[in-house]
XYZ file of C-alpha atoms in Angstrom:
538
model
C 3.065 -17.173 -28.404
C 1.650 -13.696 -27.943
C 3.386 -10.764 -29.581
C 4.121 -7.716 -27.421
C 4.315 -4.416 -29.299
C 6.346 -2.538 -26.705
C 8.327 -3.738 -23.735
C 8.571 -0.125 -22.497
C 4.907 -0.282 -21.512
C 4.023 -3.989 -21.199
C 0.466 -4.983 -20.506
C -0.623 -5.406 -16.879
C 0.295 -8.821 -15.471
C -2.607 -11.182 -16.060
C -2.939 -12.869 -12.689
C -6.301 -14.259 -13.797
C -4.158 -16.766 -15.696
C -1.526 -17.145 -12.957
C -0.495 -20.722 -12.239
C -0.440 -21.662 -8.516
C 2.620 -23.755 -7.644
C 4.291 -24.932 -4.443
C 7.647 -23.497 -3.423
C 10.733 -25.665 -4.108
C 8.792 -28.138 -6.263
C 9.569 -29.069 -9.841
C 7.819 -27.096 -12.566
C 6.824 -28.481 -15.960
C 5.471 -26.374 -18.818
C 4.880 -27.069 -22.479
C 3.413 -25.313 -25.466
C 3.632 -24.594 -29.170
C 5.387 -21.974 -31.295
C 5.586 -21.026 -34.964
C 8.647 -22.941 -36.163
C 8.528 -21.260 -39.584
C 9.190 -17.773 -38.183
C 10.961 -18.558 -34.899
C 14.423 -20.090 -35.040
C 15.300 -19.945 -31.333
C 13.484 -19.831 -27.979
C 14.884 -18.420 -24.748
C 13.248 -18.675 -21.305
C 14.271 -16.346 -18.453
C 13.177 -16.177 -14.809
C 12.193 -12.978 -13.033
C 15.628 -12.939 -11.380
C 17.317 -12.952 -14.789
C 18.444 -16.590 -14.805
C 18.073 -18.556 -18.055
C 16.335 -21.913 -17.947
C 17.106 -24.788 -20.336
C 14.198 -25.416 -22.682
C 13.667 -28.171 -25.249
C 12.055 -27.061 -28.498
C 11.694 -28.589 -31.942
C 9.128 -28.940 -34.711
C 6.835 -26.276 -33.234
C 6.641 -27.709 -29.706
C 8.534 -26.675 -26.581
C 8.862 -28.107 -23.070
C 10.374 -26.938 -19.777
C 11.331 -29.257 -16.922
C 12.675 -27.149 -14.033
C 13.626 -29.542 -11.260
C 14.149 -27.026 -8.446
C 11.313 -24.597 -9.161
C 11.144 -21.344 -7.232
C 12.720 -21.184 -3.803
C 10.807 -18.100 -2.558
C 7.097 -17.582 -1.912
C 5.282 -14.772 -3.740
C 4.504 -13.473 -7.204
C 6.856 -14.813 -9.895
C 7.011 -14.843 -13.674
C 8.874 -16.282 -16.644
C 9.616 -14.533 -19.924
C 9.822 -16.487 -23.161
C 11.360 -14.776 -26.184
C 11.220 -16.021 -29.745
C 14.084 -15.043 -32.074
C 13.777 -14.872 -35.835
C 16.436 -16.113 -38.286
C 18.191 -12.730 -38.072
C 18.683 -13.121 -34.317
C 16.135 -10.424 -33.396
C 13.351 -10.936 -30.842
C 10.070 -11.062 -32.750
C 7.724 -12.461 -30.089
C 7.530 -12.334 -26.308
C 5.261 -14.114 -23.859
C 5.022 -13.915 -20.073
C 3.876 -16.691 -17.749
C 2.675 -15.704 -14.279
C 2.816 -17.812 -11.125
C 1.668 -17.606 -7.538
C 4.265 -19.515 -5.531
C 2.645 -20.794 -2.332
C 4.119 -22.321 0.831
C 2.015 -25.495 0.632
C -0.353 -27.454 -1.576
C -3.464 -26.385 0.354
C -2.797 -22.700 -0.248
C -1.958 -23.314 -3.898
C -5.150 -25.254 -4.569
C -7.665 -22.944 -2.851
C -9.115 -19.852 -4.473
C -10.417 -16.626 -2.985
C -14.169 -16.359 -2.454
C -16.563 -13.674 -1.293
C -19.452 -14.867 0.865
C -22.431 -12.548 1.391
C -23.595 -12.640 5.026
C -26.590 -10.323 4.632
C -28.280 -8.542 1.746
C -25.973 -5.782 0.574
C -24.709 -3.941 -2.521
C -21.911 -4.410 -5.034
C -21.026 -0.779 -5.747
C -19.030 1.151 -8.323
C -17.524 3.398 -5.621
C -16.916 3.132 -1.881
C -19.857 5.302 -0.852
C -23.007 4.739 1.136
C -25.487 3.086 -1.219
C -28.091 5.819 -0.596
C -25.798 8.260 -2.421
C -25.434 6.084 -5.550
C -27.613 5.982 -8.661
C -29.236 2.624 -9.569
C -26.689 2.142 -12.362
C -23.860 2.340 -9.808
C -24.980 -0.513 -7.557
C -26.449 -4.002 -7.729
C -28.053 -6.018 -4.933
C -26.272 -9.068 -3.528
C -28.291 -11.582 -1.555
C -27.327 -13.327 1.681
C -25.769 -16.725 1.022
C -24.386 -15.885 -2.425
C -20.734 -16.778 -3.063
C -18.497 -15.212 -5.718
C -15.036 -16.177 -6.933
C -12.491 -13.400 -6.396
C -9.426 -12.715 -8.509
C -7.891 -10.072 -6.234
C -8.901 -7.730 -3.442
C -7.888 -4.637 -1.545
C -8.995 -2.658 1.461
C -10.992 0.531 1.120
C -12.520 2.605 3.908
C -15.260 0.410 5.475
C -15.276 -1.628 2.245
C -13.488 -4.429 0.458
C -12.339 -3.570 -3.067
C -12.738 -6.553 -5.384
C -11.980 -7.840 -8.837
C -14.400 -10.722 -9.374
C -13.729 -13.611 -11.731
C -17.101 -13.037 -13.416
C -18.691 -9.591 -13.950
C -21.997 -8.559 -12.385
C -24.131 -6.260 -14.526
C -24.293 -3.286 -14.578
C -21.127 -2.784 -12.487
C -18.722 -5.229 -14.130
C -16.104 -7.244 -12.253
C -14.537 -4.348 -10.283
C -16.365 -2.814 -7.342
C -16.824 -2.474 -3.605
C -18.743 -4.332 -0.899
C -19.450 -3.449 2.726
C -17.018 -5.385 4.942
C -19.649 -5.775 7.675
C -22.045 -7.604 5.323
C -19.541 -9.928 3.652
C -16.491 -12.039 4.354
C -13.497 -12.949 2.232
C -12.266 -16.537 2.420
C -9.415 -18.651 1.133
C -10.345 -22.219 1.886
C -11.538 -22.164 5.503
C -9.498 -19.079 6.398
C -11.529 -15.904 6.920
C -9.614 -12.676 6.256
C -9.783 -9.964 8.932
C -10.698 -6.772 7.085
C -12.406 -4.655 9.754
C -10.556 -1.758 11.403
C -9.572 -2.493 14.990
C -8.012 -0.814 17.991
C -8.922 2.842 17.437
C -7.578 5.605 19.665
C -10.140 7.934 21.232
C -9.157 11.589 21.725
C -10.834 13.965 24.169
C -11.539 17.382 22.656
C -12.258 20.623 24.513
C -14.741 22.956 22.850
C -15.099 20.597 19.913
C -17.741 20.958 17.218
C -19.014 18.787 14.382
C -20.216 20.638 11.266
C -22.356 18.684 8.795
C -21.213 19.562 5.243
C -23.663 17.213 3.516
C -26.849 15.560 4.749
C -25.768 12.186 6.070
C -26.339 9.544 8.740
C -24.963 9.179 12.236
C -24.719 5.394 12.670
C -24.495 3.010 15.601
C -21.835 0.922 13.814
C -19.612 0.970 10.747
C -21.968 -0.204 8.009
C -23.869 0.960 4.960
C -26.907 2.861 6.236
C -29.268 0.496 4.392
C -28.069 -2.310 6.683
C -29.204 -0.433 9.794
C -32.606 -0.282 11.427
C -34.214 3.113 12.046
C -33.161 2.859 15.685
C -29.519 2.389 14.597
C -29.131 5.572 12.557
C -30.025 9.242 12.778
C -30.090 11.656 9.874
C -28.076 14.840 10.257
C -28.913 17.727 7.943
C -26.445 19.887 6.033
C -25.461 22.916 8.102
C -26.045 21.371 11.524
C -23.425 22.248 14.153
C -23.172 19.846 17.084
C -20.975 19.849 20.199
C -18.258 17.171 20.122
C -16.695 15.519 23.182
C -14.539 12.697 21.726
C -13.369 11.455 18.344
C -11.307 8.683 16.764
C -10.452 7.937 13.140
C -11.810 4.665 11.681
C -10.869 4.424 8.001
C -13.113 6.933 6.196
C -15.361 7.453 9.233
C -15.101 9.331 12.482
C -16.047 7.567 15.684
C -17.599 10.392 17.711
C -19.202 11.078 21.057
C -21.940 13.681 20.636
C -24.309 14.760 23.425
C -28.052 15.035 22.861
C -28.369 12.570 19.979
C -30.740 9.634 19.610
C -27.918 7.071 19.436
C -25.760 5.776 22.288
C -22.112 6.811 22.222
C -19.899 6.215 20.431
C -21.405 6.571 16.960
C -19.947 6.740 13.450
C -20.198 9.278 10.648
C -18.558 9.511 7.208
C -15.500 11.782 7.404
C -16.194 13.263 3.958
C -19.593 14.545 5.133
C -18.435 16.526 8.171
C -15.748 18.784 9.580
C -14.491 18.368 13.131
C -13.328 21.594 14.745
C -11.403 22.472 17.879
C -10.955 26.160 18.690
C -11.636 27.048 15.020
C -9.013 24.554 13.820
C -10.156 21.691 11.577
C -9.186 18.301 12.999
C -7.633 15.986 10.424
C -6.022 12.630 11.176
C -4.622 10.682 8.239
C -5.764 7.071 8.237
C -2.184 5.876 7.652
C -0.333 8.386 9.859
C 2.635 7.021 11.801
C 2.334 8.194 15.402
C 3.285 7.455 18.981
C 1.253 7.831 22.155
C 3.061 8.634 25.393
C 1.818 6.158 28.010
C 3.648 7.759 30.946
C 5.088 11.259 31.329
C 8.687 11.010 30.195
C 11.491 13.048 28.601
C 12.332 13.182 24.906
C 16.120 12.898 25.075
C 18.742 14.175 22.679
C 21.018 11.242 23.547
C 20.166 7.623 24.486
C 21.324 7.915 28.094
C 19.613 8.191 31.476
C 17.690 11.504 31.832
C 19.736 12.616 34.871
C 22.851 12.556 32.685
C 21.381 15.213 30.375
C 21.244 18.972 30.743
C 17.904 20.785 30.693
C 18.518 21.807 27.084
C 18.983 18.172 26.057
C 15.546 16.921 27.104
C 11.925 17.997 27.099
C 9.012 16.474 28.975
C 6.213 14.780 27.019
C 2.937 14.434 28.898
C 1.167 11.117 29.404
C -1.616 10.674 26.858
C -0.085 13.066 24.327
C 0.016 11.969 20.684
C 2.819 12.844 18.269
C 3.012 12.324 14.495
C 6.267 10.744 13.365
C 8.361 11.035 10.261
C 10.093 7.788 11.193
C 11.246 5.640 14.086
C 14.159 3.309 14.730
C 13.929 0.684 17.478
C 17.390 0.163 18.947
C 17.430 -2.097 21.994
C 15.275 -0.595 24.782
C 15.338 2.830 23.124
C 13.162 4.249 20.391
C 14.730 6.917 18.200
C 12.035 9.087 16.622
C 11.773 12.027 14.275
C 8.730 14.221 14.868
C 6.863 15.803 11.971
C 6.408 18.982 14.008
C 8.274 19.514 17.238
C 8.243 22.411 19.713
C 11.868 21.958 20.724
C 13.601 19.007 19.112
C 13.146 17.357 15.749
C 14.704 14.054 16.812
C 15.203 12.292 20.089
C 15.027 9.080 22.097
C 12.220 7.548 24.141
C 11.884 4.501 26.371
C 10.215 1.865 24.146
C 8.273 0.387 27.044
C 6.505 3.689 27.726
C 5.176 4.473 24.241
C 2.684 2.912 21.861
C 3.390 3.137 18.144
C 0.596 3.188 15.578
C 0.129 3.413 11.850
C -3.353 4.842 11.582
C -5.398 2.646 13.919
C -3.000 -0.319 13.791
C -0.841 -0.828 16.866
C 2.788 -1.611 15.985
C 5.073 -3.879 17.999
C 8.510 -3.336 16.478
C 11.266 -5.777 17.235
C 14.770 -4.698 18.076
C 16.804 -3.218 15.227
C 13.678 -2.240 13.293
C 13.157 0.966 11.303
C 9.998 2.323 9.696
C 9.240 5.533 7.813
C 5.864 7.248 8.019
C 5.242 6.851 4.303
C 2.441 5.026 2.528
C 0.968 4.839 -0.957
C -2.638 5.905 -1.205
C -5.136 3.218 -2.096
C -6.143 3.269 -5.726
C -9.853 3.719 -6.428
C -9.866 2.480 -10.015
C -9.619 -0.953 -11.646
C -6.114 -2.474 -11.691
C -5.744 -2.289 -15.476
C -6.352 1.483 -15.334
C -3.941 1.883 -12.423
C -1.146 -0.051 -14.142
C 0.392 2.872 -16.125
C 0.526 4.984 -12.940
C 2.507 2.641 -10.674
C 5.786 4.558 -10.785
C 3.964 7.882 -10.520
C 2.226 6.697 -7.357
C 5.588 5.722 -5.845
C 7.083 9.135 -6.644
C 3.955 10.868 -5.339
C 4.266 9.010 -2.023
C 7.853 10.254 -1.601
C 6.833 13.851 -2.321
C 3.997 13.659 0.185
C 6.350 12.206 2.798
C 8.577 15.239 2.248
C 5.467 17.463 2.474
C 5.831 18.639 -1.119
C 2.495 19.295 -2.792
C 1.265 19.999 -6.309
C 2.333 23.206 -8.048
C -0.926 23.528 -9.991
C -4.629 22.903 -9.362
C -4.273 19.333 -10.631
C -4.105 16.369 -8.245
C -0.444 15.632 -7.535
C -0.372 12.313 -9.444
C -1.944 13.911 -12.531
C 0.531 16.784 -12.356
C 3.482 14.378 -12.150
C 2.262 12.337 -15.106
C 1.779 15.503 -17.156
C 5.353 16.567 -16.352
C 6.668 13.218 -17.632
C 4.729 13.519 -20.890
C 5.806 17.122 -21.477
C 9.506 16.551 -20.791
C 10.126 12.947 -21.898
C 7.113 11.914 -23.985
C 4.207 9.492 -23.631
C 5.069 6.312 -21.749
C 8.175 7.852 -20.194
C 6.886 7.333 -16.642
C 8.411 3.845 -16.790
C 11.900 5.235 -17.446
C 14.291 5.709 -14.535
C 15.940 8.766 -16.095
C 12.543 10.430 -16.403
C 11.663 9.670 -12.776
C 14.997 11.052 -11.595
C 14.355 14.246 -13.550
C 10.848 14.424 -12.125
C 12.057 14.258 -8.521
C 14.783 16.808 -9.203
C 12.204 19.152 -10.753
C 10.482 19.212 -7.363
C 13.683 20.204 -5.573
C 14.852 16.752 -4.516
C 18.521 15.852 -4.712
C 19.147 12.156 -5.242
C 21.812 9.637 -4.417
C 21.471 7.348 -7.435
C 23.370 4.088 -7.737
C 23.132 0.686 -9.348
C 25.568 -0.797 -6.821
C 23.708 -0.457 -3.517
C 24.283 -2.998 -0.760
C 21.805 -4.023 1.934
C 23.954 -2.348 4.573
C 23.870 0.946 2.665
C 20.099 0.748 2.258
C 19.661 0.151 5.988
C 21.945 3.070 6.827
C 19.880 5.436 4.665
C 16.576 4.215 6.087
C 17.896 4.702 9.630
C 18.247 8.390 8.792
C 14.642 8.633 7.623
C 15.541 8.553 3.927
C 12.913 7.104 1.530
C 14.344 4.990 -1.295
C 12.897 4.460 -4.769
C 13.812 0.877 -5.630
C 13.779 -0.785 -9.047
C 13.104 -4.513 -8.999
C 11.708 -7.295 -11.159
C 8.508 -7.822 -9.197
C 6.660 -7.517 -12.527
C 7.987 -7.651 -16.106
C 7.745 -3.854 -16.285
C 10.272 -3.621 -13.432
C 8.021 -1.097 -11.696
C 9.539 0.805 -8.800
C 8.545 0.404 -5.179
C 9.385 2.552 -2.159
C 11.599 1.087 0.530
C 10.341 2.370 3.901
C 11.894 0.146 6.556
C 13.684 -2.997 7.608
C 13.725 -5.500 10.440
C 15.178 -8.883 11.346
C 12.746 -10.718 9.045
C 13.139 -8.613 5.925
C 12.266 -5.319 4.271
C 9.232 -3.068 4.657
C 8.069 -1.747 1.293
C 5.259 0.226 -0.278
C 4.479 -1.576 -3.522
C 1.976 0.348 -5.686
C 0.833 -2.857 -7.429
C -0.071 -4.506 -4.114
C 1.362 -7.287 -1.975
C 3.641 -9.606 -3.927
C 3.640 -12.160 -1.109
C -0.010 -12.893 -1.985
C 0.807 -13.230 -5.677
C -0.635 -9.711 -6.030
C -4.057 -10.996 -5.068
C -3.998 -8.217 -2.459
C -3.856 -4.866 -4.265
C -3.133 -2.585 -1.304
C -0.155 -0.244 -1.448
C 0.173 -0.026 2.332
C 3.491 -1.097 3.877
C 4.119 -4.842 3.700
C 7.036 -7.027 4.744
C 8.987 -8.820 2.003
C 11.191 -11.657 3.237
C 14.930 -11.266 2.702
C 15.238 -14.131 0.212
C 12.308 -12.938 -1.929
C 13.570 -9.351 -1.810
C 17.036 -10.427 -2.944
C 15.608 -12.538 -5.777
C 13.629 -9.560 -7.072
C 16.099 -6.662 -6.637
C 19.500 -8.343 -6.856
C 22.362 -9.281 -4.580
C 24.504 -6.889 -2.557
C 26.419 -4.559 -4.831
C 23.910 -4.874 -7.682
C 20.797 -3.178 -6.258
C 19.408 -0.325 -8.366
C 17.866 2.492 -6.321
C 17.505 6.262 -5.954
C 17.620 7.613 -2.394
C 16.637 11.112 -1.334
C 19.855 12.862 -0.327
C 20.525 13.939 3.253
C 20.841 17.540 2.007
C 17.262 17.442 0.706
C 15.999 15.832 3.907
C 17.755 18.421 6.051
C 16.408 21.364 4.058
C 12.853 20.012 4.276
C 13.118 19.602 8.063
C 14.230 23.200 8.532
C 11.227 24.575 6.643
């Protein structure tokens, strides 16, 4: 067994050693222990249930006839007790519970389609030093431990390192493909929304390339890219956000429209206002001129003060939406007349960033997401709870008080007020949120109905579950008939945390219940309605 010095800050889950198993199938494990120092062994599931284990003469064995009944990331904790009845050793076993044998027996692989780069950061390779990139050749295949999306890139942890980068880095999604068995993952951005702009301008902040497609500039022929020099100011007719690039229509360039340019290298301006569209923004497009109604009734039953016309083609950023039958209740982030109202679902198109949403009836979603991490998972591990808190503050439009990045400022607050490692403690996180002016409704007895009621009011919920042994907190941002929509800073548990993205993901009801507890025993902190109301009136 492996000793763990502190359960307050356990090591990151080692999914490199995760055991793939099939849901609802028997599980058998065996191993050895030090019988001279350990008098008793105890094995516990991630839901807190104890499993019977046979142990004697330094050997132990588990035969669990039912196995796990829910797909996703799971773990077991084995504790060794000394003669005095005190835990002296702890070991965790990690599992990826799959729906079928094929999924359980196939690994992730990266296949290189054309010569490209494995890079230390998600930048164009021309902007990286030789020590920050290594050439990959077409036809090469690499085993992948886990992956995540990054703007125009795939973020990877490889099974084997590649010098001089190591095993963590980025590849261009247009030059590679990610596979599990014969399944090819769709990683490219799709379905962008083009916006017309009157009097628009594009200012080049750093010498860069205008490109005919989303790709590293080294993958493009000279006829497929055009260099733009720092300081250039070009007229702009149309734009759309594509991850970390703008899709733009510029007159008088050498490339056919539309073309692409890195968002970090330019500013888009309209009437002296900088255009900025968050890649994960929740929004709705009005497909046909219609009223935003204060009540879910026919427009002719409302007074003029109870409705306002929204023009066809207009785009509105949302704090949250709730799909209720044929109506869509929305809360606008900035509204000229009404903060909340109702729309005809058939006449609007919902999006999160570039992704078109098709909500079912009785579905709620908040416009909250956790920013993608740009560092290796083991470095990100201590910051999971901080990233969840940071996402809630950003949703409430609360920024940093100092010149530090918000996450760094939050971590510093924890250390100064509660000590090193305190960011894993619920009391510390509650104090942290309150220090930023947030009143909380904290309970350890939440029911599913109460969670849904809070979410329907646009309330983000910090939820404490057993998704990992550290019981890291996730943010509950929605629900629907199939389950719960969450932002999990460690990634997507339904993939066994092989996907590291913190973007909203659906967790099935049975898996969610197994990880957070049954009705009346759910531990969570919800932003109070008083806080939400005061933020809206600002």
